Structures are given as C-alpha cells and as structure tokens.
GROMACS .gro file of C-alpha atoms in nm:
model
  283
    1UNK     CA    1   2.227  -0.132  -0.014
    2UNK     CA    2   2.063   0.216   0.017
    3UNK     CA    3   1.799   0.122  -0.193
    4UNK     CA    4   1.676  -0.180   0.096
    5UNK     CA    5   1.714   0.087   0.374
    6UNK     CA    6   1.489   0.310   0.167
    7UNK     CA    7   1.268   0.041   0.142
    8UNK     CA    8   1.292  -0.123   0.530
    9UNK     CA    9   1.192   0.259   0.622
   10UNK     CA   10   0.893   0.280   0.378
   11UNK     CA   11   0.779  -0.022   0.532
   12UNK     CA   12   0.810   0.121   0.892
   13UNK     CA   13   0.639   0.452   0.783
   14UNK     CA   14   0.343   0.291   0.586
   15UNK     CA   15   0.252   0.072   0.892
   16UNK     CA   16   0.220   0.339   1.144
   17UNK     CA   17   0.026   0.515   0.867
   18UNK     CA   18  -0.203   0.235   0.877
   19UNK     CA   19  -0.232   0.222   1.231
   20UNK     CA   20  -0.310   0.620   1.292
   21UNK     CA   21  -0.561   0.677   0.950
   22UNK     CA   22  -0.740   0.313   1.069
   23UNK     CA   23  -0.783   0.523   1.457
   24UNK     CA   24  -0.887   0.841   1.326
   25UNK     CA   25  -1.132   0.659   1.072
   26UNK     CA   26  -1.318   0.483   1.352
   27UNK     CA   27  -1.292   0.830   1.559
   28UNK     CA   28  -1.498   1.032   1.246
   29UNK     CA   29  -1.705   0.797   1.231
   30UNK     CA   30  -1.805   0.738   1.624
   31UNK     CA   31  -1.836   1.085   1.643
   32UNK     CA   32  -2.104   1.129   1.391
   33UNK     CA   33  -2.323   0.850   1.364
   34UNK     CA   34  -2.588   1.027   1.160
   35UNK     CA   35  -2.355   1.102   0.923
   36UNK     CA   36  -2.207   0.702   0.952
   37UNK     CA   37  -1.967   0.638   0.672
   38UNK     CA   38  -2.045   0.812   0.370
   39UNK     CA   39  -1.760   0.875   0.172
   40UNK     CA   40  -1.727   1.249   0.115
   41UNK     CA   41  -1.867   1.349   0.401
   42UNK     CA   42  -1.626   1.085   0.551
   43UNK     CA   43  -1.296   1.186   0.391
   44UNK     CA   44  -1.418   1.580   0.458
   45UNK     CA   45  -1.373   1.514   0.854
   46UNK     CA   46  -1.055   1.294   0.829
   47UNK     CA   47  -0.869   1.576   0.678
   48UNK     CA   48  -0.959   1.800   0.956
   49UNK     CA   49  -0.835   1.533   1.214
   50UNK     CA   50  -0.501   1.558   1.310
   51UNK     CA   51  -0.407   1.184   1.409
   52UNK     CA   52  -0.581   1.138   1.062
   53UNK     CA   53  -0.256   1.399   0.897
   54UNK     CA   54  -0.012   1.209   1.100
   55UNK     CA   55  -0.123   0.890   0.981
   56UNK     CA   56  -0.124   1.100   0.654
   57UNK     CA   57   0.236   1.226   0.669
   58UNK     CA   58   0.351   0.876   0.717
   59UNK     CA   59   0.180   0.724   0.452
   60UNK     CA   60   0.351   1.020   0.234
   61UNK     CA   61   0.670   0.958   0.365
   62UNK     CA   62   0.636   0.587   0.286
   63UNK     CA   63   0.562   0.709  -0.018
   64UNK     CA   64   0.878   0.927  -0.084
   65UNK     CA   65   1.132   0.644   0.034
   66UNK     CA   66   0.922   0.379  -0.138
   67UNK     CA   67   0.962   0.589  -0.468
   68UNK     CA   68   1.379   0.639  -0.446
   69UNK     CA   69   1.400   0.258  -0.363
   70UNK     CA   70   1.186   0.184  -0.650
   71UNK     CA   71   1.513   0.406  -0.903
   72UNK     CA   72   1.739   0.036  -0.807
   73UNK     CA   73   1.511  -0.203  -0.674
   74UNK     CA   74   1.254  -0.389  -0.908
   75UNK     CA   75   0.909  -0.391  -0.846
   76UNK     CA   76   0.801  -0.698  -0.691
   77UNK     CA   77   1.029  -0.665  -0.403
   78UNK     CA   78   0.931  -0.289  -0.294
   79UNK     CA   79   0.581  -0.346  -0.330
   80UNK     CA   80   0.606  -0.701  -0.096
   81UNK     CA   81   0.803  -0.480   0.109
   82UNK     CA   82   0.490  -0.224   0.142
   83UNK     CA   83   0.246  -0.521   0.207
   84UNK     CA   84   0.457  -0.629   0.489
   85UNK     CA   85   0.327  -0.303   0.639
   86UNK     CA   86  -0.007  -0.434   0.685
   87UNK     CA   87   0.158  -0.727   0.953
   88UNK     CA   88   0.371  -0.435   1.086
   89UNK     CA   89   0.112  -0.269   1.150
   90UNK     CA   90  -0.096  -0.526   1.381
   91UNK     CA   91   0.268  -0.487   1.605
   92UNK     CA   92   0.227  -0.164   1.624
   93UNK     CA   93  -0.127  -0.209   1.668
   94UNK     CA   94  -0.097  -0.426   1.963
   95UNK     CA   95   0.232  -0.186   2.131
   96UNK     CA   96   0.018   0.120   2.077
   97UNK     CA   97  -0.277   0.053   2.091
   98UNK     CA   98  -0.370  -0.270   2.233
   99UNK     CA   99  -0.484  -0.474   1.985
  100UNK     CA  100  -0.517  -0.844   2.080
  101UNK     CA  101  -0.258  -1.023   1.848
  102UNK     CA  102  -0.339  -1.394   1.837
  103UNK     CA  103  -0.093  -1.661   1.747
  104UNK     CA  104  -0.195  -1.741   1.433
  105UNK     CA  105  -0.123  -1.352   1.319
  106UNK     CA  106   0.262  -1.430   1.428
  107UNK     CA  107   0.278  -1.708   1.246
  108UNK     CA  108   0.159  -1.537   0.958
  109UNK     CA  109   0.391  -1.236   1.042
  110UNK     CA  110   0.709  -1.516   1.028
  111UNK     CA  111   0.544  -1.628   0.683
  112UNK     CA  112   0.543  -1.283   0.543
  113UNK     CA  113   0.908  -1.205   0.710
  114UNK     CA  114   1.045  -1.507   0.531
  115UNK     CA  115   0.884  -1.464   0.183
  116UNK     CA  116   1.013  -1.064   0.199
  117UNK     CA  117   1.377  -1.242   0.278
  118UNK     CA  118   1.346  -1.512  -0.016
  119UNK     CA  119   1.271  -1.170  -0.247
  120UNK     CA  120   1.530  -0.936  -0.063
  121UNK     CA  121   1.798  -1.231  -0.188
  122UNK     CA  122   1.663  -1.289  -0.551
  123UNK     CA  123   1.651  -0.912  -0.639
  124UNK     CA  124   1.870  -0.811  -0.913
  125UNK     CA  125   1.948  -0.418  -0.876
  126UNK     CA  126   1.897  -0.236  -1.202
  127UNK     CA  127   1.727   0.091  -1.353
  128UNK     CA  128   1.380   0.029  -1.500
  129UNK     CA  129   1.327   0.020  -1.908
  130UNK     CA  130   1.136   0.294  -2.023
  131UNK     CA  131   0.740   0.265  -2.068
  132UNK     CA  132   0.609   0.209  -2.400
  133UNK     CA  133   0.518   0.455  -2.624
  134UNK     CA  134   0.165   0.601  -2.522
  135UNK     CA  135   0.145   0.430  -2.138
  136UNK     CA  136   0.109   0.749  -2.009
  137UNK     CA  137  -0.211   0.829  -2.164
  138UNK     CA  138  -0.283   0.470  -2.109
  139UNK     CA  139  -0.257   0.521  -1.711
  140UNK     CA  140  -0.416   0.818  -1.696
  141UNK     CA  141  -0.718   0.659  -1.893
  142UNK     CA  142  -0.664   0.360  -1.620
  143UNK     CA  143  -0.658   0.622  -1.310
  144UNK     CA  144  -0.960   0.797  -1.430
  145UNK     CA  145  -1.192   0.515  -1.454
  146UNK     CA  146  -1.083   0.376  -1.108
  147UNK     CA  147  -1.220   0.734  -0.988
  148UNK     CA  148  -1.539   0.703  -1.157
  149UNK     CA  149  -1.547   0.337  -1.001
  150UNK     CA  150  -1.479   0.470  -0.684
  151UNK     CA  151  -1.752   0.727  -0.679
  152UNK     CA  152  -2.021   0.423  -0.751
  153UNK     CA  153  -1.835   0.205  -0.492
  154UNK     CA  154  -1.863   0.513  -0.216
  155UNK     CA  155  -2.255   0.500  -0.289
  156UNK     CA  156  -2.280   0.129  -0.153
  157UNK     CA  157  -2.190  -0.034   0.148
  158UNK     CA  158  -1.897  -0.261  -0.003
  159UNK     CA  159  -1.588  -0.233   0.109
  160UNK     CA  160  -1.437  -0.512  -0.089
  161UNK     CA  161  -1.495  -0.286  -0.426
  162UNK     CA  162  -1.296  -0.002  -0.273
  163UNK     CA  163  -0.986  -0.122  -0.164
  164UNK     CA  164  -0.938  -0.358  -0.497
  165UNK     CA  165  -0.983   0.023  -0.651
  166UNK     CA  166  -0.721   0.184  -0.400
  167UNK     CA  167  -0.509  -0.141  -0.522
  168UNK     CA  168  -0.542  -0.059  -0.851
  169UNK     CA  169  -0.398   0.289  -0.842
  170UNK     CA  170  -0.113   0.231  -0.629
  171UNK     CA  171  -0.055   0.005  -0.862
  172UNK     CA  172  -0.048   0.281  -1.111
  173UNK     CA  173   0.165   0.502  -0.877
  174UNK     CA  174   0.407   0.232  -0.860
  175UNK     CA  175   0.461   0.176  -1.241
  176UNK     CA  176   0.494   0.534  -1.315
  177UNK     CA  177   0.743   0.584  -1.017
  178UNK     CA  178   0.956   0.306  -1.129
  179UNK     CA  179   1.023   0.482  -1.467
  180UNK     CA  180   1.026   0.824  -1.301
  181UNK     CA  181   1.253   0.754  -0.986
  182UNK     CA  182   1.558   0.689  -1.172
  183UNK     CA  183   1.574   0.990  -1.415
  184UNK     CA  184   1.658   1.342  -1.281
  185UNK     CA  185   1.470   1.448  -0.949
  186UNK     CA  186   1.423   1.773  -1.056
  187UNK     CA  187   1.267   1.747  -1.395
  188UNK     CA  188   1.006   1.542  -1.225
  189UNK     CA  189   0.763   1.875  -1.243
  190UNK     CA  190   0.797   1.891  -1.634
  191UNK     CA  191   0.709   1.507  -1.668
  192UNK     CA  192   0.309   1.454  -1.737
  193UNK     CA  193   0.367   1.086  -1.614
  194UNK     CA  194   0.409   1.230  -1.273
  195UNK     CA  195   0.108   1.400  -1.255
  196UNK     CA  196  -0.040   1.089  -1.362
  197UNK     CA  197   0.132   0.946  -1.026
  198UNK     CA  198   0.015   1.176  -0.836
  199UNK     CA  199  -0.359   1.137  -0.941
  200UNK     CA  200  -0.374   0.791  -0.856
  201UNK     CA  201  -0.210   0.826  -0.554
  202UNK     CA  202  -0.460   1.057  -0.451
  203UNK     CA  203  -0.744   0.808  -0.566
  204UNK     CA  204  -0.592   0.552  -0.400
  205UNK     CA  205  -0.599   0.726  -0.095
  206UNK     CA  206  -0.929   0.827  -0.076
  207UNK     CA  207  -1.021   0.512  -0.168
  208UNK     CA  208  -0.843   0.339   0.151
  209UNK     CA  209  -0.960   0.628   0.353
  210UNK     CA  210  -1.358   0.497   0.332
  211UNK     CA  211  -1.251   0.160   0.340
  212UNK     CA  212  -1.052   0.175   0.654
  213UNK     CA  213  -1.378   0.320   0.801
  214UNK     CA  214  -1.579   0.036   0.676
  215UNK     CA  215  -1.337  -0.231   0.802
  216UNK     CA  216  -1.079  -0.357   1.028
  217UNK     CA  217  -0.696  -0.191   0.900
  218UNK     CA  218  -0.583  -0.558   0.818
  219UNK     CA  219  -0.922  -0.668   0.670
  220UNK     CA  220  -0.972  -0.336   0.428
  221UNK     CA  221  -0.524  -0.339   0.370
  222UNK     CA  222  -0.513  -0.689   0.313
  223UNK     CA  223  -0.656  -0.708  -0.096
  224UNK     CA  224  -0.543  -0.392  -0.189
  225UNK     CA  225  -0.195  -0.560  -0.095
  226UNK     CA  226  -0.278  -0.803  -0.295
  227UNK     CA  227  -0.399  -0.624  -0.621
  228UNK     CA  228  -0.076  -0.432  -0.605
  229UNK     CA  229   0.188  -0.652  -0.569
  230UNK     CA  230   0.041  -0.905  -0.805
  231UNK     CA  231   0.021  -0.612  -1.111
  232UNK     CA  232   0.327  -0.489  -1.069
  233UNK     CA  233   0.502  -0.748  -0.990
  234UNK     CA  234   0.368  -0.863  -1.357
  235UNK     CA  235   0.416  -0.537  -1.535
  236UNK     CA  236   0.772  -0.532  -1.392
  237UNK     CA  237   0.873  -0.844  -1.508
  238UNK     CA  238   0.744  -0.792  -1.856
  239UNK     CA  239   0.768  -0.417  -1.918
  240UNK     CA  240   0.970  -0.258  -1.745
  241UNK     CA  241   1.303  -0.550  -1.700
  242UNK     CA  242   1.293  -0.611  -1.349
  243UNK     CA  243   1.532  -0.890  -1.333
  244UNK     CA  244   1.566  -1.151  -1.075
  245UNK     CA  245   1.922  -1.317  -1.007
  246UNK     CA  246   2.004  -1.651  -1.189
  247UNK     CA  247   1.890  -1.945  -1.086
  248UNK     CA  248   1.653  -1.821  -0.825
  249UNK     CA  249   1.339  -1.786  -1.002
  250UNK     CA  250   1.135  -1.990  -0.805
  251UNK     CA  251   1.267  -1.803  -0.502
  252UNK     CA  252   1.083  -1.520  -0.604
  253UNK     CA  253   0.791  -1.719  -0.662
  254UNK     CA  254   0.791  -1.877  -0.326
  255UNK     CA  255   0.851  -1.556  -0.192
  256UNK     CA  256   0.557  -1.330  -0.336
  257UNK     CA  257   0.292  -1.672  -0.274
  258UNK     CA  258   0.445  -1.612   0.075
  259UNK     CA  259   0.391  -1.241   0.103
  260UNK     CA  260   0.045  -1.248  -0.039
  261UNK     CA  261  -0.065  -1.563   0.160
  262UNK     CA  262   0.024  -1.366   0.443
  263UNK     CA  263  -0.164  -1.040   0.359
  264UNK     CA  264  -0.471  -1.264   0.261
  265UNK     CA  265  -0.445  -1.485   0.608
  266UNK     CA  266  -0.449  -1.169   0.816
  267UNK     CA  267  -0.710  -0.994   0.619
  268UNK     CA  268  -0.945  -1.329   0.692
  269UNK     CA  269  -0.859  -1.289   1.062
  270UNK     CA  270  -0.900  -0.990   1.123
  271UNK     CA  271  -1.270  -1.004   0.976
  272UNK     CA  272  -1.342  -1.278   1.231
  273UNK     CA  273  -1.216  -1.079   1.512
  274UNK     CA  274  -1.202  -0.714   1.438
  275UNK     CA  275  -0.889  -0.575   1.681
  276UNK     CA  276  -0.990  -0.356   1.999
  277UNK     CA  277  -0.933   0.028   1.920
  278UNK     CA  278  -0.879   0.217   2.205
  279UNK     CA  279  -1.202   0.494   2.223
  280UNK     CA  280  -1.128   0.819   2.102
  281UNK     CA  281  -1.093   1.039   2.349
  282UNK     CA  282  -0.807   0.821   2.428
  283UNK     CA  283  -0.595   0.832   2.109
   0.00000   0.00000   0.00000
C-alpha cells in the first residue's frame, strides 16, 4: 500500500513540475528573442529562473518517491503512473494557469484514469531480479550516446528528436532504480549503477528542458511518455520479473494501450491548439 501512495504523490509532483519548467521555458525564451531557443544558452537561463527550480524541485521530488515505489511496485505500473502526469498536468494547467481544457482532453484524462486503475489492480508487488552481468556498462554506453544525440538534436529545430532522447534516459533511470531501490539506501553512493542513474537523469532533463521550450508541455511530454513506459515496461517483464497477477494479463495490456493512447491523444491536441500561458510578468 505505501508503495501506491509513493507513487499517487510522484504523479502529483511530476505534473506541477511540468506545469512550472513548461512557464519558465516560454518566460526564457520571451525574454530573449535574439537568443530564441538554443539549447545551452537555453538551459543556462532556466537554471537561473526560479519558477524554473521549483518546477525543478518537483520534478526531483517525483523523482525520489517514484524511485522508493519502484523497490515493490513493477515497472510498468510506476512509469504509467508518471505519464499520467502529463494529463495532470493540463488540470493544473487550466486551475493555475488558465489553460483552455477542451472536452476531448477529459475524455482522454478518464481514458488514462481508467487504464492507470486496470494496472493499479493487475500489479503483483515484488522486489526486482538483479540486472545481468555487465548492464551497467551496458547503460552507461546507452546514456552516453543519447548525450551525444542530444547535442546534434539541440543544433536543429526538432523537437520530436529530443524528447524521444529525454524518453530514452528516463528510461534508463528507471531500470537502474528498480534494481537499486530495493537494496540498502545507504550503500547507494558505493554503487556505479547509480551514478549511471543519475547521468541519465540529468540527460533526460536537459533534454525535456529545450523541448518544453520548443513545444506545448503536453505536445513535447507526450512521446517521451511514450518511449518510457513502453521500454520498461518490456525490460521489466523480461529482465527484471515484474510479475502481473494471474489471470489478468490482458488487463495490463488494456491498461498500458490505455495509458499511452492517452499520452499520444493529448500530445496531438495540444499541437493543434497550443494552451494559453499566462505572460510572464504574471507567473
């Protein structure tokens, strides 16, 4: 039971993350229009910005309480649970700062809600199997080359390239914290495969930094969702021994197709329509 708390709050904190990096993006980036949004000049003024570090500080706690719900919960249910923070965060969007929410996004928002159920109920608890021989060197390989990527990706003007990248490595940060979170806390410093999770984390957000200036929140959120929770929901299943409960297989099926339809859905929307931001001197 702690373990979905855990994960209900990481869901709360990630959206509000979302909401306050996505404001302080468009801020930098009105404020400078010479500069525009290139990435490292980009990503040098959001960490001066302090909506951006509150955005930040959410996104970290989200983090934390993702990673101690990950030591009992398997993987495809705490990463749906973290895309859910992309609807979450058109609510909070539209309470805080009036973003137009249209009915199609609450339909989509009861999709999601109802998928993240279906998984809540088909979720076995149980401790993760230990990586294979060599997968930390493997990762870190993997977490380098997404950074290299990412460097070519900031050059152009795609956003699409960037947050597949930022999917990628918290995809990475969620593999290694499943085999980190359930062994001893403290030994966590003397473990090279969490400095590999902390790498990628930091890749990943730098890469969902630039896109959020490029694009709507839901629009740049929406396929990095979508890379993560599709790799680990497959490297939990085979590697690591997440387990589902009997006879409700296809519940978890129906439940991740309903999760990422809704992820994808709002992403498309929100592309048509980018949401209102309120101007920056009013944030």
């Amino acid at each position: 039971m702690l373990g979905h708390v855990e994960l209900a709050a990481s869901t709360a904190m990630y959206g509000v993350g979302i909401v306050a990096q996505r404001a302080a993006a468009r801020r930098a980036v009105d404020s400078a229009p010479a500069v525009g949004s290139a990435g490292v000049g980009l990503f040098a003024r959001l960490v001066r910005d302090r909506l951006y570090l509150v955005g930040f500080a959410a996104q970290v706690g989200g983090f934390l309480l993702a990673f101690l719900a990950r030591a009992s919960l398997p993987l495809y249910l705490v990463q749906a649970g973290a895309s859910c923070a992309v609807g979450l965060a058109v609510v909070v969007g539209f309470l805080a700062l009036g973003w137009r929410v249209r009915v199609v996004e609450v339909v989509v928002l009861l999709v999601m809600a109802f998928g993240l159920v279906l998984l809540a109920a088909s979720a076995t608890p149980s401790p993760a199997r230990p990586l294979p021989p060599g997968a930390d060197l493997f990762l870190l390989a993997a977490v380098a080359a997404i950074a290299v990527l990412a460097v070519l990706a900031c050059r152009s003007a795609a956003v699409t390239s960037l947050v597949v990248l930022a999917g990628a490595a918290f995809a990475v940060v969620a593999v290694s914290g499943r085999s980190l979170a359930a062994g001893p806390l403290a030994q966590l410093p003397l473990r090279p495969l969490a400095w590999v999770m902390v790498a990628a984390a930091l890749v990943g957000q730098a890469c969902l930094s630039v896109g959020l200036s490029r694009s709507s929140s839901t629009a740049a959120v929406a396929p990095m969702d979508a890379v993560t929770v599709v790799l680990t929901s497959a490297v939990g299943l085979a590697v690591l021994g997440d387990r589902v409960v009997p006879g409700r297989q296809w519940w978890v099926v129906a439940g991740l197709l309903s999760v990422l339809l809704g992820v994808v859905v709002l992403g498309l929307v929100s592309r048509a329509v980018a949401p209102a931001v309120v101007p920056s001197e009013a944030v």
